[in-house]
């Protein structure tokens, strides 16, 4: 897999949650950066392809949720349950042209994704746009995947 972030920084549209030191160029260790996010995404892809449950558990927030098409939260993640139960295998996963919005302790990543999965014995090629929210964490990885939304490609 590959993450090709364009390094863009956003101003959080005036949400008032960005820290001043982000714009002053200082790093107090509590903000997310492109290089860190690329490494996290590579680890996530690798864990999914290799079936590494321990690595995946370090990368996913215990509070992880997905958003439905109407903006509601989904805490039931059948794809993850299938993967953990061995009913879903990721054979290939490619992230393309990752757009990144950094905002202090949060980062929003958006990219087209191509993947090949085997679910209940049937192989499928999938294309989608995947929005991801990474949040700083006190764990060893420094950040965890907090939320995802799947959109049509």
Short mmCIF file of C-alpha atoms in Angstrom, two decimals:
data_model
loop_
_atom_site.label_atom_id
_atom_site.label_comp_id
_atom_site.label_asym_id
_atom_site.label_seq_id
_atom_site.Cartn_x
_atom_site.Cartn_y
_atom_site.Cartn_z
CA UNK A 1 0.00 0.00 0.00
CA UNK A 2 1.09 3.57 -0.33
CA UNK A 3 0.09 6.89 1.12
CA UNK A 4 0.87 9.89 -1.05
CA UNK A 5 -0.27 12.84 1.06
CA UNK A 6 0.01 16.20 -0.61
CA UNK A 7 1.07 17.87 2.63
CA UNK A 8 -1.72 20.42 2.61
CA UNK A 9 -2.63 22.09 5.88
CA UNK A 10 -6.03 23.49 6.53
CA UNK A 11 -7.14 26.20 8.87
CA UNK A 12 -10.03 24.12 10.25
CA UNK A 13 -12.51 26.52 8.69
CA UNK A 14 -12.52 28.79 11.71
CA UNK A 15 -13.60 26.06 14.09
CA UNK A 16 -11.40 27.60 16.76
CA UNK A 17 -9.86 24.27 17.75
CA UNK A 18 -6.47 24.60 16.07
CA UNK A 19 -3.57 25.47 18.28
CA UNK A 20 -1.66 28.67 17.63
CA UNK A 21 1.70 26.89 17.85
CA UNK A 22 0.74 24.76 14.82
CA UNK A 23 0.81 27.86 12.67
CA UNK A 24 3.95 29.18 14.31
CA UNK A 25 5.87 26.10 13.19
CA UNK A 26 6.57 24.68 16.64
CA UNK A 27 6.08 21.05 17.59
CA UNK A 28 5.21 20.17 21.15
CA UNK A 29 4.74 16.47 20.33
CA UNK A 30 0.94 16.68 20.56
CA UNK A 31 0.13 17.31 16.91
CA UNK A 32 -0.09 14.96 13.96
CA UNK A 33 2.21 15.28 10.95
CA UNK A 34 2.19 13.97 7.37
CA UNK A 35 5.17 11.67 7.89
CA UNK A 36 3.59 10.14 11.00
CA UNK A 37 0.24 9.67 9.23
CA UNK A 38 1.85 7.97 6.23
CA UNK A 39 3.61 5.54 8.57
CA UNK A 40 0.37 4.84 10.46
CA UNK A 41 -1.53 4.19 7.24
CA UNK A 42 1.22 1.83 6.00
CA UNK A 43 1.02 -0.09 9.31
CA UNK A 44 -2.77 -0.25 9.03
CA UNK A 45 -2.61 -1.62 5.46
CA UNK A 46 0.04 -4.14 6.46
CA UNK A 47 -1.94 -5.33 9.50
CA UNK A 48 -5.11 -5.80 7.43
CA UNK A 49 -3.32 -7.70 4.64
CA UNK A 50 -1.27 -9.88 6.99
CA UNK A 51 -4.17 -10.58 9.35
CA UNK A 52 -2.20 -9.13 12.28
CA UNK A 53 -4.83 -8.61 14.99
CA UNK A 54 -2.39 -7.29 17.57
CA UNK A 55 -1.01 -4.61 15.25
CA UNK A 56 -4.53 -3.62 14.20
CA UNK A 57 -5.70 -3.33 17.81
CA UNK A 58 -2.92 -0.80 18.48
CA UNK A 59 -4.02 1.32 15.51
CA UNK A 60 -7.78 1.40 16.12
CA UNK A 61 -9.27 3.59 18.82
CA UNK A 62 -11.44 1.70 21.34
CA UNK A 63 -14.07 4.37 20.54
CA UNK A 64 -13.85 3.82 16.77
CA UNK A 65 -17.02 4.40 14.79
CA UNK A 66 -18.09 4.77 11.20
CA UNK A 67 -20.40 7.37 9.76
CA UNK A 68 -23.43 6.36 7.70
CA UNK A 69 -24.65 8.24 4.63
CA UNK A 70 -26.85 10.49 6.79
CA UNK A 71 -24.09 11.56 9.19
CA UNK A 72 -25.09 9.14 11.96
CA UNK A 73 -22.59 7.12 13.95
CA UNK A 74 -22.32 3.36 13.52
CA UNK A 75 -20.60 1.52 16.35
CA UNK A 76 -21.38 -1.93 14.94
CA UNK A 77 -18.61 -2.68 12.42
CA UNK A 78 -19.54 -5.93 10.62
CA UNK A 79 -16.51 -5.76 8.31
CA UNK A 80 -14.21 -5.66 11.34
CA UNK A 81 -16.08 -8.48 13.04
CA UNK A 82 -15.77 -10.55 9.85
CA UNK A 83 -12.05 -9.76 9.58
CA UNK A 84 -11.42 -10.64 13.24
CA UNK A 85 -13.46 -13.83 12.84
CA UNK A 86 -11.49 -14.92 9.77
CA UNK A 87 -14.45 -14.49 7.40
CA UNK A 88 -12.88 -11.53 5.59
CA UNK A 89 -9.37 -11.46 4.18
CA UNK A 90 -7.77 -8.42 2.58
CA UNK A 91 -5.58 -9.54 -0.32
CA UNK A 92 -4.59 -6.12 -1.68
CA UNK A 93 -5.11 -2.56 -0.50
CA UNK A 94 -3.97 0.54 -2.40
CA UNK A 95 -4.47 4.12 -1.23
CA UNK A 96 -4.21 6.74 -3.95
CA UNK A 97 -3.65 10.51 -3.86
CA UNK A 98 -4.26 11.06 -0.15
CA UNK A 99 -5.58 14.54 0.73
CA UNK A 100 -4.73 15.56 4.28
CA UNK A 101 -6.18 18.20 6.58
CA UNK A 102 -4.13 18.60 9.76
CA UNK A 103 -5.67 20.25 12.79
CA UNK A 104 -3.64 19.84 15.97
CA UNK A 105 -4.48 16.50 17.57
CA UNK A 106 -6.77 15.43 14.68
CA UNK A 107 -6.15 14.68 11.01
CA UNK A 108 -8.69 14.05 8.25
CA UNK A 109 -7.47 11.94 5.33
CA UNK A 110 -9.41 11.31 2.16
CA UNK A 111 -8.43 9.13 -0.79
CA UNK A 112 -9.66 6.72 -3.41
CA UNK A 113 -9.03 3.15 -2.29
CA UNK A 114 -8.79 -0.02 -4.33
CA UNK A 115 -8.86 -3.33 -2.53
CA UNK A 116 -9.28 -7.01 -3.18
CA UNK A 117 -11.03 -8.94 -0.43
CA UNK A 118 -12.22 -12.48 0.09
CA UNK A 119 -15.43 -12.54 2.12
CA UNK A 120 -17.06 -15.85 2.95
CA UNK A 121 -15.01 -17.53 0.21
CA UNK A 122 -15.83 -15.06 -2.59
CA UNK A 123 -13.21 -12.69 -3.97
CA UNK A 124 -14.29 -9.13 -4.73
CA UNK A 125 -12.50 -6.10 -6.13
CA UNK A 126 -13.75 -2.94 -4.42
CA UNK A 127 -13.31 0.75 -5.26
CA UNK A 128 -14.39 3.48 -2.90
CA UNK A 129 -13.46 6.83 -1.44
CA UNK A 130 -12.45 6.46 2.18
CA UNK A 131 -12.48 9.32 4.68
CA UNK A 132 -10.45 8.67 7.84
CA UNK A 133 -10.03 10.58 11.09
CA UNK A 134 -6.85 9.93 13.07
CA UNK A 135 -6.52 11.29 16.62
CA UNK A 136 -3.48 11.66 18.84
CA UNK A 137 -3.33 9.03 21.55
CA UNK A 138 -1.15 8.22 24.50
CA UNK A 139 -0.47 4.72 23.12
CA UNK A 140 2.76 3.54 21.57
CA UNK A 141 1.70 4.43 18.02
CA UNK A 142 1.08 8.09 18.94
CA UNK A 143 -2.29 8.15 17.14
CA UNK A 144 -5.25 5.88 16.47
CA UNK A 145 -7.92 5.65 13.81
CA UNK A 146 -11.01 7.21 15.36
CA UNK A 147 -13.52 7.21 12.51
CA UNK A 148 -14.09 6.20 8.89
CA UNK A 149 -16.67 6.90 6.25
CA UNK A 150 -16.97 4.95 3.01
CA UNK A 151 -18.22 6.79 -0.05
CA UNK A 152 -18.73 5.71 -3.66
CA UNK A 153 -15.58 6.02 -5.78
#
